[in-house]
PDB file of C-alpha atoms in Angstrom:
ATOM      1  CA  MET L 167      -6.514  16.998 148.253  1.00 39.00           C
ATOM      2  CA  LYS L 168      -8.473  15.927 145.143  1.00 38.00           C
ATOM      3  CA  LEU L 169      -9.905  12.433 144.947  1.00 37.00           C
ATOM      4  CA  ASP L 170      -9.229  10.409 141.795  1.00 38.00           C
ATOM      5  CA  THR L 171     -12.673   9.338 140.608  1.00 35.00           C
ATOM      6  CA  SER L 172     -11.742   8.319 137.082  1.00 36.00           C
ATOM      7  CA  SER L 173     -12.006   4.559 137.448  1.00 36.00           C
ATOM      8  CA  TYR L 174     -14.350   3.726 140.318  1.00 32.00           C
ATOM      9  CA  TYR L 175     -16.498   6.574 141.602  1.00 33.00           C
ATOM     10  CA  PRO L 176     -18.555   8.944 139.426  1.00 37.00           C
ATOM     11  CA  PRO L 177     -17.562  12.619 139.322  1.00 39.00           C
ATOM     12  CA  SER L 178     -18.555  14.225 142.595  1.00 39.00           C
ATOM     13  CA  PRO L 179     -18.417  17.633 144.346  1.00 40.00           C
ATOM     14  CA  LEU L 180     -16.457  15.803 147.036  1.00 40.00           C
ATOM     15  CA  ASP L 181     -13.379  16.286 144.871  1.00 41.00           C
ATOM     16  CA  ASP L 182     -12.965  19.792 146.283  1.00 42.00           C
ATOM     17  CA  GLU L 183     -13.650  18.991 149.931  1.00 42.00           C
ATOM     18  CA  PRO L 184     -11.038  18.537 152.650  1.00 42.00           C
ATOM     19  CA  GLU L 185      -9.390  15.136 153.043  1.00 42.00           C
ATOM     20  CA  GLU L 186     -11.155  14.125 156.307  1.00 45.00           C
ATOM     21  CA  GLU L 187     -14.591  14.821 154.921  1.00 44.00           C
ATOM     22  CA  VAL L 188     -13.785  12.875 151.760  1.00 40.00           C
ATOM     23  CA  ILE L 189     -12.648   9.867 153.783  1.00 40.00           C
ATOM     24  CA  VAL L 190     -15.829   9.929 155.855  1.00 43.00           C
ATOM     25  CA  GLU L 191     -18.003  10.134 152.740  1.00 44.00           C
ATOM     26  CA  ILE L 192     -16.101   7.297 151.064  1.00 40.00           C
ATOM     27  CA  GLU L 193     -16.600   5.090 154.113  1.00 48.00           C
ATOM     28  CA  LYS L 194     -20.319   5.875 154.109  1.00 46.00           C
ATOM     29  CA  GLU L 195     -20.617   5.020 150.423  1.00 46.00           C
ATOM     30  CA  GLU L 196     -18.763   1.734 150.919  1.00 47.00           C
ATOM     31  CA  ILE L 197     -21.076   0.771 153.790  1.00 47.00           C
ATOM     32  CA  ALA L 198     -24.140   1.671 151.719  1.00 45.00           C
ATOM     33  CA  ARG L 199     -22.859  -0.359 148.756  1.00 43.00           C
ATOM     34  CA  ASP L 200     -22.238  -3.372 150.983  1.00 46.00           C
ATOM     35  CA  ASP L 201     -25.755  -3.087 152.405  1.00 46.00           C
ATOM     36  CA  VAL L 202     -27.284  -2.982 148.923  1.00 37.00           C
ATOM     37  CA  ARG L 203     -25.163  -5.918 147.736  1.00 40.00           C
ATOM     38  CA  ARG L 204     -26.129  -7.944 150.787  1.00 42.00           C
ATOM     39  CA  ASP L 205     -29.848  -7.161 150.496  1.00 40.00           C
ATOM     40  CA  ALA L 206     -30.138  -7.382 146.708  1.00 37.00           C
ATOM     41  CA  PRO L 207     -32.404 -10.225 145.559  1.00 39.00           C
ATOM     42  CA  GLY L 208     -31.003 -12.898 143.253  1.00 39.00           C
ATOM     43  CA  ASP L 209     -32.474 -15.884 141.446  1.00 41.00           C
ATOM     44  CA  SER L 210     -29.526 -18.114 142.298  1.00 41.00           C
ATOM     45  CA  MET L 211     -26.737 -18.577 144.734  1.00 43.00           C
ATOM     46  CA  GLY L 212     -24.338 -16.481 142.690  1.00 45.00           C
ATOM     47  CA  ASP L 213     -24.020 -14.091 145.641  1.00 45.00           C
ATOM     48  CA  ARG L 214     -22.325 -16.708 147.803  1.00 45.00           C
ATOM     49  CA  LYS L 215     -18.798 -15.883 146.581  1.00 45.00           C
ATOM     50  CA  GLU L 216     -17.000 -12.975 148.168  1.00 45.00           C
ATOM     51  CA  ASP L 217     -14.041 -11.009 146.936  1.00 50.00           C
ATOM     52  CA  ALA L 218     -11.686 -13.002 149.169  1.00 61.00           C
ATOM     53  CA  MET L 219      -9.581 -15.713 147.557  1.00 72.00           C
ATOM     54  CA  PRO L 220     -11.383 -19.090 147.676  1.00 76.00           C
ATOM     55  CA  SER L 221      -9.969 -21.842 149.820  1.00 85.00           C
ATOM     56  CA  GLY L 222      -8.536 -25.052 148.419  1.00 82.00           C
ATOM     57  CA  GLY L 223     -11.775 -26.868 149.185  1.00 86.00           C
ATOM     58  CA  GLU L 224     -13.820 -24.247 147.354  1.00 92.00           C
ATOM     59  CA  ARG L 225     -11.567 -24.432 144.306  1.00 92.00           C
ATOM     60  CA  LEU L 226     -11.921 -28.231 144.289  1.00 94.00           C
ATOM     61  CA  ALA L 227     -15.695 -27.954 144.594  1.00 94.00           C
ATOM     62  CA  ASP L 228     -15.757 -25.410 141.747  1.00 95.00           C
ATOM     63  CA  GLY L 229     -13.698 -27.726 139.565  1.00 95.00           C
ATOM     64  CA  VAL L 230     -15.837 -30.801 140.250  1.00 96.00           C
ATOM     65  CA  ALA L 231     -19.061 -28.835 139.731  1.00 96.00           C
ATOM     66  CA  THR L 232     -17.806 -27.390 136.445  1.00 96.00           C
ATOM     67  CA  PHE L 233     -16.692 -30.812 135.213  1.00 97.00           C
ATOM     68  CA  LEU L 234     -20.060 -32.381 136.022  1.00 97.00           C
ATOM     69  CA  SER L 235     -21.881 -29.502 134.345  1.00 95.00           C
ATOM     70  CA  TRP L 236     -20.015 -30.106 131.077  1.00 93.00           C
ATOM     71  CA  ALA L 237     -19.879 -33.912 131.248  1.00 96.00           C
ATOM     72  CA  LEU L 238     -23.640 -34.007 131.834  1.00 97.00           C
ATOM     73  CA  VAL L 239     -24.586 -31.102 129.575  1.00 93.00           C
ATOM     74  CA  PRO L 240     -28.173 -31.431 128.237  1.00 93.00           C
ATOM     75  CA  LEU L 241     -26.973 -31.901 124.648  1.00 92.00           C
ATOM     76  CA  LEU L 242     -25.338 -35.206 125.612  1.00 96.00           C
ATOM     77  CA  MET L 243     -28.363 -36.709 127.385  1.00 97.00           C
ATOM     78  CA  PRO L 244     -29.933 -38.219 124.221  1.00 97.00           C
ATOM     79  CA  VAL L 245     -26.637 -39.946 123.395  1.00 97.00           C
ATOM     80  CA  TYR L 246     -26.324 -41.290 126.933  1.00 98.00           C
ATOM     81  CA  GLY L 247     -29.914 -42.475 126.705  1.00 97.00           C
ATOM     82  CA  VAL L 248     -29.292 -44.408 123.485  1.00 97.00           C
ATOM     83  CA  LEU L 249     -26.100 -45.952 124.859  1.00 97.00           C
ATOM     84  CA  LEU L 250     -27.959 -47.122 127.957  1.00 97.00           C
ATOM     85  CA  ALA L 251     -30.897 -48.421 125.899  1.00 97.00           C
ATOM     86  CA  PHE L 252     -28.562 -50.498 123.741  1.00 97.00           C
ATOM     87  CA  ASN L 253     -26.686 -51.938 126.715  1.00 96.00           C
ATOM     88  CA  VAL L 254     -29.145 -52.465 129.594  1.00 97.00           C
ATOM     89  CA  SER L 255     -32.324 -53.516 127.741  1.00 96.00           C
ATOM     90  CA  ILE L 256     -33.293 -56.216 125.271  1.00 93.00           C
ATOM     91  CA  LEU L 257     -31.626 -54.052 122.623  1.00 95.00           C
ATOM     92  CA  ASP L 258     -28.323 -55.318 123.994  1.00 95.00           C
ATOM     93  CA  PHE L 259     -28.715 -58.213 121.511  1.00 94.00           C
ATOM     94  CA  THR L 260     -28.694 -55.796 118.586  1.00 94.00           C
ATOM     95  CA  PRO L 261     -25.654 -56.188 116.284  1.00 96.00           C
ATOM     96  CA  MET L 262     -22.826 -53.795 117.086  1.00 96.00           C
ATOM     97  CA  SER L 263     -22.983 -52.226 113.616  1.00 95.00           C
ATOM     98  CA  VAL L 264     -26.620 -51.248 114.181  1.00 95.00           C
ATOM     99  CA  LYS L 265     -25.835 -49.873 117.652  1.00 96.00           C
ATOM    100  CA  THR L 266     -23.042 -47.766 116.177  1.00 96.00           C
ATOM    101  CA  VAL L 267     -25.198 -46.322 113.389  1.00 96.00           C
ATOM    102  CA  PHE L 268     -28.058 -45.413 115.731  1.00 97.00           C
ATOM    103  CA  THR L 269     -25.680 -43.835 118.241  1.00 97.00           C
ATOM    104  CA  LEU L 270     -23.899 -41.788 115.574  1.00 97.00           C
ATOM    105  CA  VAL L 271     -27.174 -40.578 114.087  1.00 96.00           C
ATOM    106  CA  THR L 272     -28.364 -39.554 117.553  1.00 97.00           C
ATOM    107  CA  ALA L 273     -25.114 -37.702 118.200  1.00 97.00           C
ATOM    108  CA  ALA L 274     -25.368 -35.921 114.850  1.00 96.00           C
ATOM    109  CA  PHE L 275     -28.981 -34.812 115.375  1.00 94.00           C
ATOM    110  CA  THR L 276     -28.830 -33.894 119.049  1.00 94.00           C
ATOM    111  CA  VAL L 277     -25.212 -32.865 119.640  1.00 93.00           C
ATOM    112  CA  ALA L 278     -23.348 -31.867 116.472  1.00 93.00           C
ATOM    113  CA  VAL L 279     -26.102 -29.867 114.761  1.00 90.00           C
ATOM    114  CA  PRO L 280     -27.296 -27.957 117.891  1.00 85.00           C
ATOM    115  CA  ALA L 281     -23.716 -27.277 118.997  1.00 86.00           C
ATOM    116  CA  LEU L 282     -22.840 -25.907 115.554  1.00 88.00           C
ATOM    117  CA  LEU L 283     -25.927 -23.693 115.533  1.00 82.00           C
ATOM    118  CA  VAL L 284     -25.186 -22.358 119.024  1.00 77.00           C
ATOM    119  CA  PHE L 285     -21.640 -21.588 117.901  1.00 81.00           C
ATOM    120  CA  LEU L 286     -23.024 -19.680 114.914  1.00 83.00           C
ATOM    121  CA  LEU L 287     -25.418 -17.794 117.183  1.00 76.00           C
ATOM    122  CA  LYS L 288     -22.467 -16.777 119.335  1.00 74.00           C
ATOM    123  CA  ARG L 289     -20.530 -15.573 116.313  1.00 78.00           C
ATOM    124  CA  MET L 290     -23.578 -13.540 115.271  1.00 76.00           C
ATOM    125  CA  GLY L 291     -23.766 -11.963 118.712  1.00 75.00           C
ATOM    126  CA  LEU L 292     -27.168 -13.482 119.534  1.00 67.00           C
ATOM    127  CA  VAL L 293     -25.598 -15.570 122.299  1.00 66.00           C
ATOM    128  CA  GLN L 294     -22.984 -14.174 124.668  1.00 67.00           C
ATOM    129  CA  ASP L 295     -22.119 -17.332 126.609  1.00 63.00           C
ATOM    130  CA  ILE L 296     -21.785 -20.703 124.881  1.00 59.00           C
ATOM    131  CA  GLY L 297     -22.918 -22.277 128.162  1.00 55.00           C
ATOM    132  CA  LEU L 298     -26.291 -20.511 127.679  1.00 55.00           C
ATOM    133  CA  ASN L 299     -26.390 -19.361 131.281  1.00 58.00           C
ATOM    134  CA  GLY L 300     -28.541 -16.330 130.513  1.00 59.00           C
ATOM    135  CA  ARG L 301     -32.309 -16.891 130.426  1.00 60.00           C
ATOM    136  CA  LYS L 302     -32.850 -14.664 127.378  1.00 65.00           C
ATOM    137  CA  GLU L 303     -30.184 -16.527 125.397  1.00 68.00           C
ATOM    138  CA  ARG L 304     -32.028 -19.845 125.565  1.00 71.00           C
ATOM    139  CA  LEU L 305     -35.018 -19.232 123.298  1.00 76.00           C
ATOM    140  CA  ILE L 306     -33.472 -20.197 119.944  1.00 76.00           C
ATOM    141  CA  PRO L 307     -31.387 -23.074 121.409  1.00 80.00           C
ATOM    142  CA  TYR L 308     -34.558 -24.510 122.974  1.00 88.00           C
ATOM    143  CA  ILE L 309     -36.283 -24.420 119.581  1.00 89.00           C
ATOM    144  CA  ILE L 310     -33.278 -26.130 118.008  1.00 87.00           C
ATOM    145  CA  SER L 311     -33.360 -28.778 120.733  1.00 91.00           C
ATOM    146  CA  ILE L 312     -37.067 -29.464 120.187  1.00 94.00           C
ATOM    147  CA  VAL L 313     -36.586 -29.945 116.448  1.00 94.00           C
ATOM    148  CA  SER L 314     -33.501 -32.130 116.969  1.00 94.00           C
ATOM    149  CA  MET L 315     -35.221 -34.401 119.499  1.00 96.00           C
ATOM    150  CA  ALA L 316     -38.325 -34.720 117.337  1.00 96.00           C
ATOM    151  CA  GLY L 317     -36.211 -35.490 114.269  1.00 96.00           C
ATOM    152  CA  THR L 318     -34.243 -38.188 116.093  1.00 96.00           C
ATOM    153  CA  GLY L 319     -37.458 -39.732 117.398  1.00 96.00           C
ATOM    154  CA  ALA L 320     -38.853 -39.811 113.843  1.00 97.00           C
ATOM    155  CA  PHE L 321     -35.690 -41.554 112.645  1.00 96.00           C
ATOM    156  CA  MET L 322     -35.983 -44.150 115.421  1.00 96.00           C
ATOM    157  CA  TRP L 323     -39.635 -44.784 114.552  1.00 96.00           C
ATOM    158  CA  TYR L 324     -38.863 -45.092 110.824  1.00 96.00           C
ATOM    159  CA  LYS L 325     -36.112 -47.634 111.556  1.00 94.00           C
ATOM    160  CA  GLY L 326     -38.400 -49.778 113.705  1.00 94.00           C
ATOM    161  CA  ALA L 327     -36.988 -49.002 117.153  1.00 94.00           C
ATOM    162  CA  PRO L 328     -39.163 -49.985 120.149  1.00 94.00           C
ATOM    163  CA  LEU L 329     -41.899 -47.460 120.838  1.00 94.00           C
ATOM    164  CA  TRP L 330     -40.533 -46.702 124.314  1.00 95.00           C
ATOM    165  CA  LEU L 331     -37.231 -45.595 122.751  1.00 96.00           C
ATOM    166  CA  VAL L 332     -39.048 -43.442 120.189  1.00 96.00           C
ATOM    167  CA  MET L 333     -41.081 -41.894 123.013  1.00 96.00           C
ATOM    168  CA  PHE L 334     -37.904 -41.157 124.968  1.00 97.00           C
ATOM    169  CA  PHE L 335     -37.014 -38.606 122.285  1.00 97.00           C
ATOM    170  CA  ALA L 336     -40.605 -37.396 122.075  1.00 97.00           C
ATOM    171  CA  GLY L 337     -40.502 -36.876 125.845  1.00 97.00           C
ATOM    172  CA  GLY L 338     -37.273 -34.938 125.492  1.00 97.00           C
ATOM    173  CA  ALA L 339     -38.928 -32.685 122.920  1.00 97.00           C
ATOM    174  CA  VAL L 340     -41.910 -32.146 125.231  1.00 97.00           C
ATOM    175  CA  ALA L 341     -39.590 -31.309 128.153  1.00 97.00           C
ATOM    176  CA  ALA L 342     -37.722 -28.788 125.991  1.00 95.00           C
ATOM    177  CA  LEU L 343     -41.033 -27.224 124.930  1.00 96.00           C
ATOM    178  CA  VAL L 344     -42.188 -26.878 128.539  1.00 96.00           C
ATOM    179  CA  ASN L 345     -38.809 -25.403 129.488  1.00 94.00           C
ATOM    180  CA  LEU L 346     -39.070 -22.948 126.603  1.00 93.00           C
ATOM    181  CA  ILE L 347     -42.471 -21.718 127.810  1.00 93.00           C
ATOM    182  CA  ILE L 348     -41.288 -21.417 131.410  1.00 93.00           C
ATOM    183  CA  ASN L 349     -38.129 -19.670 130.235  1.00 88.00           C
ATOM    184  CA  PHE L 350     -40.125 -16.606 129.165  1.00 88.00           C
ATOM    185  CA  ARG L 351     -40.648 -15.802 132.842  1.00 89.00           C
ATOM    186  CA  TRP L 352     -38.215 -17.937 134.812  1.00 91.00           C
ATOM    187  CA  LYS L 353     -34.853 -19.667 134.390  1.00 89.00           C
ATOM    188  CA  ILE L 354     -35.462 -23.399 134.830  1.00 93.00           C
ATOM    189  CA  SER L 355     -32.570 -25.889 134.945  1.00 95.00           C
ATOM    190  CA  ALA L 356     -32.134 -27.700 131.617  1.00 93.00           C
ATOM    191  CA  HIS L 357     -29.354 -29.801 133.177  1.00 95.00           C
ATOM    192  CA  ALA L 358     -31.738 -31.154 135.795  1.00 98.00           C
ATOM    193  CA  ALA L 359     -34.435 -31.811 133.187  1.00 97.00           C
ATOM    194  CA  GLY L 360     -31.998 -33.715 130.980  1.00 97.00           C
ATOM    195  CA  ILE L 361     -30.662 -36.122 133.575  1.00 98.00           C
ATOM    196  CA  ALA L 362     -34.120 -36.636 135.106  1.00 98.00           C
ATOM    197  CA  GLY L 363     -35.209 -37.823 131.664  1.00 98.00           C
ATOM    198  CA  ILE L 364     -32.486 -40.478 131.775  1.00 98.00           C
ATOM    199  CA  VAL L 365     -33.762 -41.640 135.182  1.00 98.00           C
ATOM    200  CA  ALA L 366     -37.263 -41.948 133.711  1.00 98.00           C
ATOM    201  CA  LEU L 367     -35.915 -43.919 130.734  1.00 97.00           C
ATOM    202  CA  LEU L 368     -34.143 -46.398 133.018  1.00 97.00           C
ATOM    203  CA  LEU L 369     -37.301 -46.884 135.083  1.00 96.00           C
ATOM    204  CA  ARG L 370     -39.191 -47.578 131.859  1.00 94.00           C
ATOM    205  CA  ILE L 371     -36.568 -50.126 130.796  1.00 95.00           C
ATOM    206  CA  LEU L 372     -36.734 -51.848 134.186  1.00 95.00           C
ATOM    207  CA  ARG L 373     -40.497 -52.196 133.836  1.00 89.00           C
ATOM    208  CA  TYR L 374     -41.051 -52.987 130.161  1.00 86.00           C
ATOM    209  CA  GLY L 375     -37.714 -53.205 128.371  1.00 83.00           C
ATOM    210  CA  PHE L 376     -36.580 -56.716 129.378  1.00 91.00           C
ATOM    211  CA  PRO L 377     -33.695 -55.223 131.377  1.00 94.00           C
ATOM    212  CA  MET L 378     -30.229 -56.642 131.800  1.00 94.00           C
ATOM    213  CA  GLU L 379     -28.896 -57.197 135.329  1.00 92.00           C
ATOM    214  CA  SER L 380     -26.911 -53.969 135.159  1.00 95.00           C
ATOM    215  CA  ALA L 381     -29.998 -51.813 134.534  1.00 96.00           C
ATOM    216  CA  PHE L 382     -30.797 -51.349 138.235  1.00 96.00           C
ATOM    217  CA  ILE L 383     -27.181 -50.472 139.013  1.00 97.00           C
ATOM    218  CA  TRP L 384     -27.211 -47.837 136.293  1.00 97.00           C
ATOM    219  CA  LEU L 385     -30.449 -46.459 137.693  1.00 98.00           C
ATOM    220  CA  LEU L 386     -28.815 -45.976 141.094  1.00 98.00           C
ATOM    221  CA  ILE L 387     -25.737 -44.399 139.490  1.00 98.00           C
ATOM    222  CA  THR L 388     -27.883 -42.014 137.444  1.00 98.00           C
ATOM    223  CA  ILE L 389     -29.940 -40.961 140.461  1.00 98.00           C
ATOM    224  CA  GLY L 390     -26.710 -40.246 142.333  1.00 98.00           C
ATOM    225  CA  LEU L 391     -25.360 -38.236 139.393  1.00 98.00           C
ATOM    226  CA  ALA L 392     -28.626 -36.319 139.176  1.00 98.00           C
ATOM    227  CA  GLY L 393     -28.227 -35.242 142.785  1.00 97.00           C
ATOM    228  CA  LEU L 394     -24.606 -34.241 142.264  1.00 98.00           C
ATOM    229  CA  LEU L 395     -25.432 -32.350 139.078  1.00 98.00           C
ATOM    230  CA  GLY L 396     -28.235 -30.395 140.710  1.00 98.00           C
ATOM    231  CA  THR L 397     -25.993 -29.547 143.640  1.00 97.00           C
ATOM    232  CA  SER L 398     -23.278 -28.450 141.208  1.00 97.00           C
ATOM    233  CA  ARG L 399     -25.593 -26.065 139.392  1.00 96.00           C
ATOM    234  CA  ILE L 400     -26.610 -24.509 142.693  1.00 97.00           C
ATOM    235  CA  TRP L 401     -23.014 -24.320 143.940  1.00 96.00           C
ATOM    236  CA  LEU L 402     -21.874 -22.560 140.768  1.00 95.00           C
ATOM    237  CA  GLY L 403     -24.664 -20.029 141.194  1.00 93.00           C
ATOM    238  CA  ARG L 404     -26.358 -20.953 137.910  1.00 91.00           C
ATOM    239  CA  HIS L 405     -29.688 -21.893 139.494  1.00 93.00           C
ATOM    240  CA  SER L 406     -31.647 -21.747 142.704  1.00 96.00           C
ATOM    241  CA  VAL L 407     -32.845 -24.871 144.491  1.00 97.00           C
ATOM    242  CA  TRP L 408     -36.359 -24.463 143.109  1.00 97.00           C
ATOM    243  CA  GLN L 409     -35.110 -24.025 139.553  1.00 97.00           C
ATOM    244  CA  VAL L 410     -33.273 -27.338 139.841  1.00 98.00           C
ATOM    245  CA  VAL L 411     -36.261 -29.101 141.434  1.00 98.00           C
ATOM    246  CA  ALA L 412     -38.531 -27.761 138.688  1.00 98.00           C
ATOM    247  CA  GLY L 413     -36.089 -29.074 136.072  1.00 97.00           C
ATOM    248  CA  TYR L 414     -36.170 -32.527 137.653  1.00 98.00           C
ATOM    249  CA  ALA L 415     -39.975 -32.505 137.654  1.00 98.00           C
ATOM    250  CA  VAL L 416     -40.320 -31.412 134.019  1.00 98.00           C
ATOM    251  CA  GLY L 417     -37.685 -33.778 132.611  1.00 98.00           C
ATOM    252  CA  PHE L 418     -38.829 -36.825 134.542  1.00 98.00           C
ATOM    253  CA  SER L 419     -42.557 -36.300 133.974  1.00 97.00           C
ATOM    254  CA  ALA L 420     -42.255 -35.611 130.246  1.00 97.00           C
ATOM    255  CA  VAL L 421     -40.147 -38.698 129.495  1.00 97.00           C
ATOM    256  CA  PHE L 422     -41.888 -41.036 131.942  1.00 96.00           C
ATOM    257  CA  PHE L 423     -45.416 -40.305 130.739  1.00 95.00           C
ATOM    258  CA  MET L 424     -44.449 -40.326 127.066  1.00 95.00           C
ATOM    259  CA  THR L 425     -42.636 -43.655 127.333  1.00 92.00           C
ATOM    260  CA  ILE L 426     -45.611 -45.452 128.915  1.00 88.00           C
ATOM    261  CA  ILE L 427     -47.604 -44.856 125.702  1.00 83.00           C
ATOM    262  CA  HIS L 428     -48.090 -48.194 123.978  1.00 62.00           C
TER     263      HIS L 428
END
């Protein structure tokens, strides 16, 4: 009996062997493949999912993790930072029209322009996944992010924003630069870096930004979200634990040390 190898196995001399011998060889190959799959190294927890259908709890966890990953995508962190700065610091007394203009400009520089450029990169075939999950796909987007953060910081400085807010964007640019350098050899978590920068900003506001009463509550909420986001990235198999921890360290350090410049 000939074995159909057209769709799964490569052509093999086994095609002409008796049925029992073929079955034995197939079983051996399956065992060997399983051993290789089990022992193969990986830089994330992407190997955790098996071919079996996920349970209801796993599907729920996948959904929550995916939602958090998109709701807290790095592109949105500068906008969240500006919104927090205008609502939990002394900038809360700024007229609403000014708050709106600054927020829209931030969104244009750090969300709309980078998102459009990433979309164009995907159409050009330079990016395969719009989520930028591949390490080699992140080089140009990182450069775009650095320029966008630096440009927004320059706008804030020109318009007379507090230096700590200007340095928040400078810190974001520094974090993106460090991530870019690391990315040549290792896939660090940009999600973790982004939300850690927000934690650093809130700590800076609590210390020097004449904080509102809600600032400490938002700090606790952001720390909790940072933990959930890091866990989500690991659960989805996008990063290892150390890649997430490294992202936290880079994002927090860059923003915290830049914002203490007077």
